[in-house]
PDB file of C-alpha atoms in Angstrom:
ATOM      1  CA  MET A 160     100.233-110.473 -63.731  1.00  0.00           C
ATOM      2  CA  ILE A 161      97.067-108.901 -64.774  1.00  0.00           C
ATOM      3  CA  LYS A 162      93.494-110.490 -64.076  1.00  0.00           C
ATOM      4  CA  ILE A 163      90.536-109.425 -65.369  1.00  0.00           C
ATOM      5  CA  ILE A 164      87.002-111.403 -63.913  1.00  0.00           C
ATOM      6  CA  ILE A 165      84.750-111.987 -66.817  1.00  0.00           C
ATOM      7  CA  GLY A 166      81.309-111.006 -65.474  1.00  0.00           C
ATOM      8  CA  ASP A 167      78.055-112.473 -67.004  1.00  0.00           C
ATOM      9  CA  GLU A 168      77.398-109.485 -69.092  1.00  0.00           C
ATOM     10  CA  ASN A 169      80.709-110.369 -70.967  1.00  0.00           C
ATOM     11  CA  VAL A 170      80.271-114.224 -71.715  1.00  0.00           C
ATOM     12  CA  GLY A 171      80.406-114.940 -75.537  1.00  0.00           C
ATOM     13  CA  LYS A 172      82.090-111.692 -76.232  1.00  0.00           C
ATOM     14  CA  ARG A 173      85.481-111.304 -77.751  1.00  0.00           C
ATOM     15  CA  VAL A 174      88.338-111.453 -75.150  1.00  0.00           C
ATOM     16  CA  ASP A 175      90.238-108.613 -77.153  1.00  0.00           C
ATOM     17  CA  LYS A 176      87.653-106.282 -76.510  1.00  0.00           C
ATOM     18  CA  ILE A 177      87.007-107.132 -73.167  1.00  0.00           C
ATOM     19  CA  ILE A 178      90.811-106.423 -72.550  1.00  0.00           C
ATOM     20  CA  ARG A 179      90.382-103.159 -74.527  1.00  0.00           C
ATOM     21  CA  LYS A 180      87.479-102.112 -72.390  1.00  0.00           C
ATOM     22  CA  SER A 181      89.714-103.107 -69.124  1.00  0.00           C
ATOM     23  CA  LEU A 182      92.707-101.394 -69.920  1.00  0.00           C
ATOM     24  CA  PRO A 183      92.091 -98.192 -71.744  1.00  0.00           C
ATOM     25  CA  PHE A 184      95.615 -97.055 -72.044  1.00  0.00           C
ATOM     26  CA  CYS A 185      96.682-100.285 -74.158  1.00  0.00           C
ATOM     27  CA  PRO A 186      96.508 -99.780 -77.842  1.00  0.00           C
ATOM     28  CA  LEU A 187      94.680-102.618 -79.886  1.00  0.00           C
ATOM     29  CA  GLY A 188      97.997-103.544 -81.545  1.00  0.00           C
ATOM     30  CA  GLU A 189      99.872-104.056 -78.118  1.00  0.00           C
ATOM     31  CA  ILE A 190      96.730-106.474 -77.304  1.00  0.00           C
ATOM     32  CA  PHE A 191      97.381-108.512 -80.363  1.00  0.00           C
ATOM     33  CA  ARG A 192     101.151-108.716 -79.887  1.00  0.00           C
ATOM     34  CA  LEU A 193     100.505-110.055 -76.440  1.00  0.00           C
ATOM     35  CA  PHE A 194      98.105-112.576 -77.913  1.00  0.00           C
ATOM     36  CA  ARG A 195     100.990-113.569 -80.662  1.00  0.00           C
ATOM     37  CA  ASN A 196     103.309-114.136 -77.720  1.00  0.00           C
ATOM     38  CA  GLY A 197     101.188-116.233 -75.736  1.00  0.00           C
ATOM     39  CA  LYS A 198     100.801-113.868 -72.578  1.00  0.00           C
ATOM     40  CA  ILE A 199      97.093-113.904 -72.630  1.00  0.00           C
ATOM     41  CA  LEU A 200      94.999-116.674 -70.874  1.00  0.00           C
ATOM     42  CA  LEU A 201      91.461-117.663 -70.718  1.00  0.00           C
ATOM     43  CA  ASN A 202      91.342-119.586 -67.064  1.00  0.00           C
ATOM     44  CA  GLY A 203      94.999-120.837 -67.496  1.00  0.00           C
ATOM     45  CA  LYS A 204      95.061-121.673 -71.139  1.00  0.00           C
ATOM     46  CA  LYS A 205      96.606-119.812 -74.041  1.00  0.00           C
ATOM     47  CA  ILE A 206      94.005-118.650 -76.521  1.00  0.00           C
ATOM     48  CA  LYS A 207      94.114-117.142 -79.850  1.00  0.00           C
ATOM     49  CA  GLU A 208      93.017-113.145 -81.017  1.00  0.00           C
ATOM     50  CA  ASN A 209      89.254-114.306 -81.752  1.00  0.00           C
ATOM     51  CA  ALA A 210      88.477-116.313 -78.823  1.00  0.00           C
ATOM     52  CA  ARG A 211      85.307-115.845 -76.998  1.00  0.00           C
ATOM     53  CA  ALA A 212      85.111-115.491 -73.316  1.00  0.00           C
ATOM     54  CA  GLU A 213      83.870-118.055 -70.910  1.00  0.00           C
ATOM     55  CA  SER A 214      82.976-117.480 -67.165  1.00  0.00           C
ATOM     56  CA  GLY A 215      86.146-117.339 -64.919  1.00  0.00           C
ATOM     57  CA  GLU A 216      89.048-114.969 -65.597  1.00  0.00           C
ATOM     58  CA  ILE A 217      91.602-113.328 -67.953  1.00  0.00           C
ATOM     59  CA  GLN A 218      95.247-113.681 -67.244  1.00  0.00           C
ATOM     60  CA  ILE A 219      97.450-111.338 -68.913  1.00  0.00           C
ATOM     61  CA  LEU A 220     101.354-112.385 -68.268  1.00  0.00           C
ATOM     62  CA  ALA A 221     102.636-108.825 -67.898  1.00  0.00           C
ATOM     63  CA  ASP A 222     103.310-106.390 -65.189  1.00  0.00           C
ATOM     64  CA  GLU A 223     100.850-103.664 -65.366  1.00  0.00           C
ATOM     65  CA  ASP A 224     102.953-100.777 -64.553  1.00  0.00           C
ATOM     66  CA  GLU A 225     105.636-101.698 -67.051  1.00  0.00           C
ATOM     67  CA  LEU A 226     102.888-102.236 -69.843  1.00  0.00           C
ATOM     68  CA  ARG A 227     101.603 -98.686 -68.895  1.00  0.00           C
ATOM     69  CA  LYS A 228     105.098 -97.371 -69.484  1.00  0.00           C
ATOM     70  CA  LYS A 229     105.705 -99.146 -72.607  1.00  0.00           C
ATOM     71  CA  CYS A 230     102.164 -98.072 -73.989  1.00  0.00           C
ATOM     72  CA  ALA A 231     102.735 -94.304 -73.054  1.00  0.00           C
ATOM     73  CA  GLN A 232     106.089 -94.379 -74.469  1.00  0.00           C
ATOM     74  CA  LYS A 233     105.013 -95.789 -78.053  1.00  0.00           C
ATOM     75  CA  GLN A 234     101.932 -93.278 -78.159  1.00  0.00           C
ATOM     76  CA  LYS A 235     104.189 -90.645 -77.226  1.00  0.00           C
ATOM     77  CA  VAL A 236     106.517 -91.637 -80.313  1.00  0.00           C
ATOM     78  CA  GLU A 237     103.486 -92.040 -82.717  1.00  0.00           C
ATOM     79  CA  SER A 238     101.664 -89.074 -81.760  1.00  0.00           C
ATOM     80  CA  LYS A 239     104.653 -87.040 -82.409  1.00  0.00           C
ATOM     81  CA  ASN A 240     105.095 -88.632 -85.931  1.00  0.00           C
ATOM     82  CA  LYS A 241     101.383 -87.864 -86.748  1.00  0.00           C
ATOM     83  CA  LEU A 242     101.184 -84.339 -86.077  1.00  0.00           C
ATOM     84  CA  GLN A 243     101.528 -82.736 -89.239  1.00  0.00           C
ATOM     85  CA  ILE A 244     102.964 -79.170 -88.747  1.00  0.00           C
ATOM     86  CA  ILE A 245     102.486 -76.639 -91.635  1.00  0.00           C
ATOM     87  CA  TYR A 246     103.811 -73.511 -89.994  1.00  0.00           C
ATOM     88  CA  GLU A 247     105.635 -72.592 -86.611  1.00  0.00           C
ATOM     89  CA  ASP A 248     107.089 -69.493 -85.190  1.00  0.00           C
ATOM     90  CA  GLU A 249     107.968 -68.505 -81.573  1.00  0.00           C
ATOM     91  CA  ASN A 250     104.435 -67.685 -80.991  1.00  0.00           C
ATOM     92  CA  LEU A 251     102.194 -70.031 -83.013  1.00  0.00           C
ATOM     93  CA  LEU A 252     101.894 -73.738 -84.478  1.00  0.00           C
ATOM     94  CA  VAL A 253      99.536 -74.416 -87.462  1.00  0.00           C
ATOM     95  CA  CYS A 254      98.717 -78.071 -87.523  1.00  0.00           C
ATOM     96  CA  ASP A 255      96.844 -80.098 -90.281  1.00  0.00           C
ATOM     97  CA  LYS A 256      94.771 -82.024 -88.486  1.00  0.00           C
ATOM     98  CA  PRO A 257      93.872 -85.576 -89.663  1.00  0.00           C
ATOM     99  CA  VAL A 258      90.263 -86.578 -89.763  1.00  0.00           C
ATOM    100  CA  SER A 259      88.993 -89.093 -86.554  1.00  0.00           C
ATOM    101  CA  VAL A 260      91.448 -87.131 -83.974  1.00  0.00           C
ATOM    102  CA  ALA A 261      89.964 -85.384 -81.525  1.00  0.00           C
ATOM    103  CA  VAL A 262      91.446 -81.832 -80.828  1.00  0.00           C
ATOM    104  CA  GLN A 263      91.359 -82.496 -76.862  1.00  0.00           C
ATOM    105  CA  SER A 264      91.268 -85.283 -74.753  1.00  0.00           C
ATOM    106  CA  GLY A 265      87.960 -86.704 -73.005  1.00  0.00           C
ATOM    107  CA  LYS A 266      85.649 -89.464 -72.496  1.00  0.00           C
ATOM    108  CA  GLY A 267      86.458 -92.185 -74.804  1.00  0.00           C
ATOM    109  CA  ILE A 268      89.427 -90.834 -76.384  1.00  0.00           C
ATOM    110  CA  LEU A 269      92.668 -92.919 -75.950  1.00  0.00           C
ATOM    111  CA  ALA A 270      95.150 -90.890 -73.664  1.00  0.00           C
ATOM    112  CA  GLY A 271      97.784 -89.379 -76.028  1.00  0.00           C
ATOM    113  CA  THR A 272      96.087 -89.420 -79.281  1.00  0.00           C
ATOM    114  CA  SER A 273      94.171 -85.912 -79.159  1.00  0.00           C
ATOM    115  CA  LEU A 274      95.690 -82.920 -81.094  1.00  0.00           C
ATOM    116  CA  ILE A 275      96.707 -81.006 -77.983  1.00  0.00           C
ATOM    117  CA  GLU A 276      98.495 -84.193 -76.375  1.00  0.00           C
ATOM    118  CA  MET A 277     100.278 -84.496 -79.416  1.00  0.00           C
ATOM    119  CA  ALA A 278     101.462 -80.998 -79.426  1.00  0.00           C
ATOM    120  CA  GLN A 279     102.162 -81.272 -75.610  1.00  0.00           C
ATOM    121  CA  ASN A 280     104.615 -83.946 -76.533  1.00  0.00           C
ATOM    122  CA  TYR A 281     106.012 -82.242 -79.756  1.00  0.00           C
ATOM    123  CA  ALA A 282     106.858 -79.305 -77.267  1.00  0.00           C
ATOM    124  CA  GLU A 283     108.812 -81.296 -74.569  1.00  0.00           C
ATOM    125  CA  GLN A 284     108.388 -78.739 -72.249  1.00  0.00           C
ATOM    126  CA  LYS A 285     109.968 -75.814 -74.313  1.00  0.00           C
ATOM    127  CA  PHE A 286     106.503 -74.156 -74.428  1.00  0.00           C
ATOM    128  CA  ILE A 287     102.920 -74.764 -73.048  1.00  0.00           C
ATOM    129  CA  PRO A 288     100.410 -75.155 -76.263  1.00  0.00           C
ATOM    130  CA  HIS A 289      96.954 -73.476 -76.175  1.00  0.00           C
ATOM    131  CA  LEU A 290      94.166 -74.657 -78.497  1.00  0.00           C
ATOM    132  CA  ALA A 291      93.122 -71.247 -80.222  1.00  0.00           C
ATOM    133  CA  HIS A 292      89.928 -72.777 -81.306  1.00  0.00           C
ATOM    134  CA  ARG A 293      88.412 -76.163 -82.083  1.00  0.00           C
ATOM    135  CA  ILE A 294      87.209 -78.431 -84.933  1.00  0.00           C
ATOM    136  CA  ASP A 295      85.191 -81.775 -84.772  1.00  0.00           C
ATOM    137  CA  SER A 296      87.225 -84.942 -84.490  1.00  0.00           C
ATOM    138  CA  ASP A 297      85.382 -85.738 -87.791  1.00  0.00           C
ATOM    139  CA  THR A 298      86.592 -82.560 -89.547  1.00  0.00           C
ATOM    140  CA  SER A 299      89.886 -82.564 -91.247  1.00  0.00           C
ATOM    141  CA  GLY A 300      92.100 -79.558 -91.684  1.00  0.00           C
ATOM    142  CA  LEU A 301      93.853 -76.217 -90.080  1.00  0.00           C
ATOM    143  CA  VAL A 302      94.123 -75.904 -86.175  1.00  0.00           C
ATOM    144  CA  LEU A 303      95.766 -73.082 -84.735  1.00  0.00           C
ATOM    145  CA  ILE A 304      98.013 -73.579 -81.662  1.00  0.00           C
ATOM    146  CA  ALA A 305      99.181 -70.747 -79.678  1.00  0.00           C
ATOM    147  CA  LYS A 306     102.788 -71.388 -77.597  1.00  0.00           C
ATOM    148  CA  ASN A 307     101.967 -69.034 -75.084  1.00  0.00           C
ATOM    149  CA  VAL A 308      98.928 -67.515 -73.267  1.00  0.00           C
ATOM    150  CA  GLU A 309      99.369 -63.781 -74.543  1.00  0.00           C
ATOM    151  CA  PHE A 310      99.406 -64.862 -78.498  1.00  0.00           C
ATOM    152  CA  LEU A 311      96.259 -67.038 -77.460  1.00  0.00           C
ATOM    153  CA  ARG A 312      94.373 -64.010 -76.015  1.00  0.00           C
ATOM    154  CA  LYS A 313      95.301 -61.799 -79.393  1.00  0.00           C
ATOM    155  CA  ILE A 314      93.895 -64.693 -81.587  1.00  0.00           C
ATOM    156  CA  GLN A 315      90.644 -65.016 -79.553  1.00  0.00           C
ATOM    157  CA  ASN A 316      90.140 -61.338 -79.467  1.00  0.00           C
ATOM    158  CA  ILE A 317      90.094 -61.275 -83.041  1.00  0.00           C
ATOM    159  CA  TRP A 318      88.326 -64.668 -83.688  1.00  0.00           C
ATOM    160  CA  ASP A 319      85.018 -63.503 -84.812  1.00  0.00           C
ATOM    161  CA  SER A 320      86.071 -60.109 -86.433  1.00  0.00           C
ATOM    162  CA  GLU A 321      86.705 -59.208 -89.945  1.00  0.00           C
ATOM    163  CA  LEU A 322      90.551 -59.614 -89.289  1.00  0.00           C
ATOM    164  CA  LEU A 323      90.475 -63.246 -89.432  1.00  0.00           C
ATOM    165  CA  LYS A 324      88.789 -65.279 -92.299  1.00  0.00           C
ATOM    166  CA  LYS A 325      87.900 -69.095 -92.186  1.00  0.00           C
ATOM    167  CA  GLU A 326      87.161 -70.949 -94.976  1.00  0.00           C
ATOM    168  CA  TYR A 327      85.948 -74.588 -95.022  1.00  0.00           C
ATOM    169  CA  LEU A 328      85.120 -76.863 -97.845  1.00  0.00           C
ATOM    170  CA  ALA A 329      82.049 -79.409 -98.085  1.00  0.00           C
ATOM    171  CA  LEU A 330      81.229 -81.826-100.028  1.00  0.00           C
ATOM    172  CA  CYS A 331      77.388 -81.802-100.066  1.00  0.00           C
ATOM    173  CA  HIS A 332      74.083 -83.621-101.520  1.00  0.00           C
ATOM    174  CA  GLU A 333      72.148 -82.004-104.353  1.00  0.00           C
ATOM    175  CA  ILE A 334      72.802 -78.840-106.766  1.00  0.00           C
ATOM    176  CA  PHE A 335      72.554 -75.451-105.252  1.00  0.00           C
ATOM    177  CA  GLU A 336      69.924 -73.443-106.805  1.00  0.00           C
ATOM    178  CA  LYS A 337      72.088 -70.421-106.080  1.00  0.00           C
ATOM    179  CA  LYS A 338      75.821 -70.549-106.490  1.00  0.00           C
ATOM    180  CA  THR A 339      76.671 -68.092-103.806  1.00  0.00           C
ATOM    181  CA  GLY A 340      74.634 -67.129-100.922  1.00  0.00           C
ATOM    182  CA  LYS A 341      74.461 -65.886 -97.386  1.00  0.00           C
ATOM    183  CA  ILE A 342      73.179 -68.436 -94.254  1.00  0.00           C
ATOM    184  CA  GLU A 343      71.937 -66.422 -91.537  1.00  0.00           C
ATOM    185  CA  LEU A 344      70.685 -68.986 -89.050  1.00  0.00           C
ATOM    186  CA  ASN A 345      70.765 -69.113 -85.038  1.00  0.00           C
ATOM    187  CA  LEU A 346      71.718 -72.201 -83.796  1.00  0.00           C
ATOM    188  CA  GLU A 347      70.995 -73.428 -80.024  1.00  0.00           C
ATOM    189  CA  LYS A 348      72.670 -76.347 -77.955  1.00  0.00           C
ATOM    190  CA  ASN A 349      70.447 -79.139 -77.671  1.00  0.00           C
ATOM    191  CA  GLY A 350      72.232 -82.108 -75.975  1.00  0.00           C
ATOM    192  CA  LEU A 351      75.111 -83.358 -78.657  1.00  0.00           C
ATOM    193  CA  LYS A 352      73.436 -81.283 -81.355  1.00  0.00           C
ATOM    194  CA  MET A 353      72.985 -77.729 -82.366  1.00  0.00           C
ATOM    195  CA  ASN A 354      69.294 -76.761 -83.602  1.00  0.00           C
ATOM    196  CA  VAL A 355      68.231 -74.190 -85.560  1.00  0.00           C
ATOM    197  CA  VAL A 356      65.692 -71.769 -84.007  1.00  0.00           C
ATOM    198  CA  LYS A 357      63.841 -68.704 -84.683  1.00  0.00           C
ATOM    199  CA  ASN A 358      64.227 -66.898 -81.563  1.00  0.00           C
ATOM    200  CA  GLY A 359      67.171 -66.878 -79.354  1.00  0.00           C
ATOM    201  CA  GLY A 360      70.130 -68.999 -79.801  1.00  0.00           C
ATOM    202  CA  GLN A 361      73.477 -67.864 -80.912  1.00  0.00           C
ATOM    203  CA  ARG A 362      73.903 -65.630 -84.001  1.00  0.00           C
ATOM    204  CA  CYS A 363      75.905 -67.954 -86.720  1.00  0.00           C
ATOM    205  CA  VAL A 364      76.713 -66.451 -90.319  1.00  0.00           C
ATOM    206  CA  SER A 365      78.312 -68.606 -92.836  1.00  0.00           C
ATOM    207  CA  HIS A 366      78.560 -67.816 -96.732  1.00  0.00           C
ATOM    208  CA  PHE A 367      78.962 -70.365 -99.421  1.00  0.00           C
ATOM    209  CA  LYS A 368      80.194 -70.649-102.909  1.00  0.00           C
ATOM    210  CA  VAL A 369      79.657 -73.391-105.335  1.00  0.00           C
ATOM    211  CA  LEU A 370      82.999 -74.358-106.923  1.00  0.00           C
ATOM    212  CA  CYS A 371      82.276 -77.392-108.574  1.00  0.00           C
ATOM    213  CA  GLU A 372      78.901 -79.752-108.777  1.00  0.00           C
ATOM    214  CA  ASN A 373      77.679 -82.859-110.873  1.00  0.00           C
ATOM    215  CA  LYS A 374      74.072 -84.330-110.713  1.00  0.00           C
ATOM    216  CA  ASN A 375      74.517 -85.918-107.284  1.00  0.00           C
ATOM    217  CA  PHE A 376      76.623 -83.218-105.001  1.00  0.00           C
ATOM    218  CA  SER A 377      78.482 -80.183-105.120  1.00  0.00           C
ATOM    219  CA  LEU A 378      81.694 -79.018-103.757  1.00  0.00           C
ATOM    220  CA  VAL A 379      81.336 -75.521-101.807  1.00  0.00           C
ATOM    221  CA  CYS A 380      83.768 -73.450-100.043  1.00  0.00           C
ATOM    222  CA  VAL A 381      82.043 -71.885 -96.954  1.00  0.00           C
ATOM    223  CA  LYS A 382      83.345 -68.604 -95.192  1.00  0.00           C
ATOM    224  CA  ILE A 383      82.196 -68.385 -91.652  1.00  0.00           C
ATOM    225  CA  GLU A 384      81.729 -65.187 -89.977  1.00  0.00           C
ATOM    226  CA  THR A 385      81.029 -66.716 -86.349  1.00  0.00           C
ATOM    227  CA  GLY A 386      82.699 -69.903 -85.125  1.00  0.00           C
ATOM    228  CA  ARG A 387      79.680 -71.954 -83.292  1.00  0.00           C
ATOM    229  CA  MET A 388      79.743 -75.450 -82.610  1.00  0.00           C
ATOM    230  CA  HIS A 389      78.754 -77.872 -85.776  1.00  0.00           C
ATOM    231  CA  GLN A 390      77.601 -74.400 -87.382  1.00  0.00           C
ATOM    232  CA  ILE A 391      78.433 -75.642 -91.039  1.00  0.00           C
ATOM    233  CA  ARG A 392      77.109 -78.804 -90.662  1.00  0.00           C
ATOM    234  CA  ALA A 393      73.715 -77.705 -88.931  1.00  0.00           C
ATOM    235  CA  GLN A 394      73.332 -75.031 -91.318  1.00  0.00           C
ATOM    236  CA  LEU A 395      73.729 -76.775 -94.202  1.00  0.00           C
ATOM    237  CA  ALA A 396      71.635 -79.585 -93.103  1.00  0.00           C
ATOM    238  CA  HIS A 397      68.870 -77.222 -92.492  1.00  0.00           C
ATOM    239  CA  ILE A 398      68.668 -76.009 -96.151  1.00  0.00           C
ATOM    240  CA  ASN A 399      68.808 -79.608 -97.599  1.00  0.00           C
ATOM    241  CA  HIS A 400      72.588 -79.901 -98.512  1.00  0.00           C
ATOM    242  CA  ASN A 401      73.590 -82.477 -95.938  1.00  0.00           C
ATOM    243  CA  ILE A 402      77.251 -82.910 -95.923  1.00  0.00           C
ATOM    244  CA  LEU A 403      78.236 -86.346 -97.150  1.00  0.00           C
ATOM    245  CA  GLY A 404      79.199 -88.513 -94.517  1.00  0.00           C
ATOM    246  CA  ASP A 405      77.795 -86.491 -91.628  1.00  0.00           C
ATOM    247  CA  LYS A 406      76.598 -89.033 -88.862  1.00  0.00           C
ATOM    248  CA  LYS A 407      74.803 -86.392 -86.875  1.00  0.00           C
ATOM    249  CA  TYR A 408      73.517 -83.707 -89.296  1.00  0.00           C
ATOM    250  CA  GLY A 409      73.284 -85.959 -92.434  1.00  0.00           C
ATOM    251  CA  ASP A 410      70.934 -88.043 -94.724  1.00  0.00           C
ATOM    252  CA  GLU A 411      72.070 -91.665 -94.229  1.00  0.00           C
ATOM    253  CA  PHE A 412      69.768 -92.772 -96.918  1.00  0.00           C
ATOM    254  CA  ALA A 413      71.078 -90.092 -99.501  1.00  0.00           C
ATOM    255  CA  ASP A 414      74.743 -91.346 -98.655  1.00  0.00           C
ATOM    256  CA  LYS A 415      73.799 -95.028 -99.155  1.00  0.00           C
ATOM    257  CA  GLU A 416      72.209 -94.109-102.922  1.00  0.00           C
ATOM    258  CA  LEU A 417      75.161 -92.118-103.710  1.00  0.00           C
ATOM    259  CA  GLU A 418      77.737 -95.082-102.693  1.00  0.00           C
ATOM    260  CA  LYS A 419      75.312 -97.394-104.826  1.00  0.00           C
ATOM    261  CA  ASP A 420      75.423 -94.770-107.915  1.00  0.00           C
ATOM    262  CA  LEU A 421      79.348 -94.064-107.755  1.00  0.00           C
ATOM    263  CA  GLY A 422      80.332 -97.247-106.225  1.00  0.00           C
ATOM    264  CA  ILE A 423      82.509 -95.606-103.589  1.00  0.00           C
ATOM    265  CA  LYS A 424      82.042 -95.990-100.029  1.00  0.00           C
ATOM    266  CA  ILE A 425      81.976 -92.599 -98.027  1.00  0.00           C
ATOM    267  CA  GLU A 426      83.821 -93.291 -95.356  1.00  0.00           C
ATOM    268  CA  ARG A 427      84.250 -89.913 -93.534  1.00  0.00           C
ATOM    269  CA  LEU A 428      82.345 -86.611 -93.250  1.00  0.00           C
ATOM    270  CA  MET A 429      83.396 -84.782 -96.175  1.00  0.00           C
ATOM    271  CA  LEU A 430      84.169 -81.434 -94.406  1.00  0.00           C
ATOM    272  CA  HIS A 431      87.701 -79.887 -94.326  1.00  0.00           C
ATOM    273  CA  SER A 432      89.046 -77.008 -92.851  1.00  0.00           C
ATOM    274  CA  TYR A 433      90.994 -75.532 -95.477  1.00  0.00           C
ATOM    275  CA  LYS A 434      92.361 -71.624 -95.071  1.00  0.00           C
ATOM    276  CA  ILE A 435      92.625 -69.287 -92.095  1.00  0.00           C
ATOM    277  CA  SER A 436      94.041 -66.021 -92.884  1.00  0.00           C
ATOM    278  CA  PHE A 437      94.313 -62.968 -90.308  1.00  0.00           C
ATOM    279  CA  VAL A 438      96.176 -60.040 -89.597  1.00  0.00           C
ATOM    280  CA  LEU A 439      97.658 -59.302 -86.321  1.00  0.00           C
ATOM    281  CA  GLU A 440      99.886 -56.321 -85.005  1.00  0.00           C
ATOM    282  CA  LYS A 441     100.256 -55.277 -88.624  1.00  0.00           C
ATOM    283  CA  LYS A 442     101.559 -58.776 -89.709  1.00  0.00           C
ATOM    284  CA  ARG A 443      99.415 -60.970 -92.299  1.00  0.00           C
ATOM    285  CA  TYR A 444      99.424 -64.897 -91.613  1.00  0.00           C
ATOM    286  CA  ALA A 445      97.841 -67.000 -94.392  1.00  0.00           C
ATOM    287  CA  PHE A 446      97.524 -70.792 -94.132  1.00  0.00           C
ATOM    288  CA  GLU A 447      96.347 -73.641 -96.607  1.00  0.00           C
ATOM    289  CA  ALA A 448      95.891 -77.306 -95.585  1.00  0.00           C
ATOM    290  CA  GLN A 449      96.132 -79.613 -98.258  1.00  0.00           C
ATOM    291  CA  ILE A 450      92.911 -81.106 -99.627  1.00  0.00           C
ATOM    292  CA  PRO A 451      92.694 -84.756 -98.281  1.00  0.00           C
ATOM    293  CA  ASN A 452      93.080 -87.249-101.086  1.00  0.00           C
ATOM    294  CA  VAL A 453      89.633 -88.838-100.145  1.00  0.00           C
ATOM    295  CA  PHE A 454      87.967 -85.736-102.016  1.00  0.00           C
ATOM    296  CA  GLY A 455      89.724 -86.534-105.197  1.00  0.00           C
ATOM    297  CA  LYS A 456      87.585 -89.776-105.194  1.00  0.00           C
ATOM    298  CA  PHE A 457      84.525 -87.957-106.099  1.00  0.00           C
ATOM    299  CA  GLY A 458      85.837 -86.072-108.774  1.00  0.00           C
ATOM    300  CA  ASN A 459      88.496 -83.907-110.165  1.00  0.00           C
ATOM    301  CA  PHE A 460      87.721 -80.756-108.632  1.00  0.00           C
ATOM    302  CA  SER A 461      89.349 -77.433-109.771  1.00  0.00           C
ATOM    303  CA  ILE A 462      89.648 -75.262-106.718  1.00  0.00           C
ATOM    304  CA  SER A 463      91.017 -71.693-106.884  1.00  0.00           C
TER     305      SER A 463
END
């Protein structure tokens, strides 16, 4: 049996949320299954999924070691199924990462759900996957994973060179006065954000081209010369073309007004890692990720 003591700070809170916090290895779906099977008690009495905590303790009628093994195996199977591979050879794995999936594990990320852990499950010890680069969990699209250290170093050596090109699609607020342009703004990390600075910071260069537009927003292709943290998000926000759904650099008021005007909920950051191409050892690689269906809710975009 697993016991969770209910402290004063948790009295009145939903029991399922207390369990989820106390047992981070256990997915919410498994917790609800335990509820349905009468395996979760509050002070010795069976309770429903929406029960609120009282003083005392929560009892879960399960062996913790067995529950851990079961959850780990289930997550392994689910993560392997979620891994969207669009290209694979002896050196490289190219994935189309879904939105809200972190590329690597960290604080607050459920074990086994990051992209690199999915790749590790997929590899089954046949190779060791290495992230060649990173994109935000809120951003969807292409991620390159090297299958060996030698190829990893080769990619990293050309990452910011003209031999490798990176293109993103971004749905931004407002109409661009210039339909093509270059954004060269240095960025400096400040906590969890990147700020534009006049002096110092990291050199960041992006090129944009407006693909489609209407009175409310524009779909732009952004090619980045450099690959800094939050580069596209911070730079577009600085020139007053915040990306729709950006919780960190966006315009919450503009998002809400657009939702009212269109009758559409902005459910995610509208940024997508669209294309990556490069030449390595005289071989050309070119990859393109399918445009997420959610982009189509905002218009019939013609992208060439």
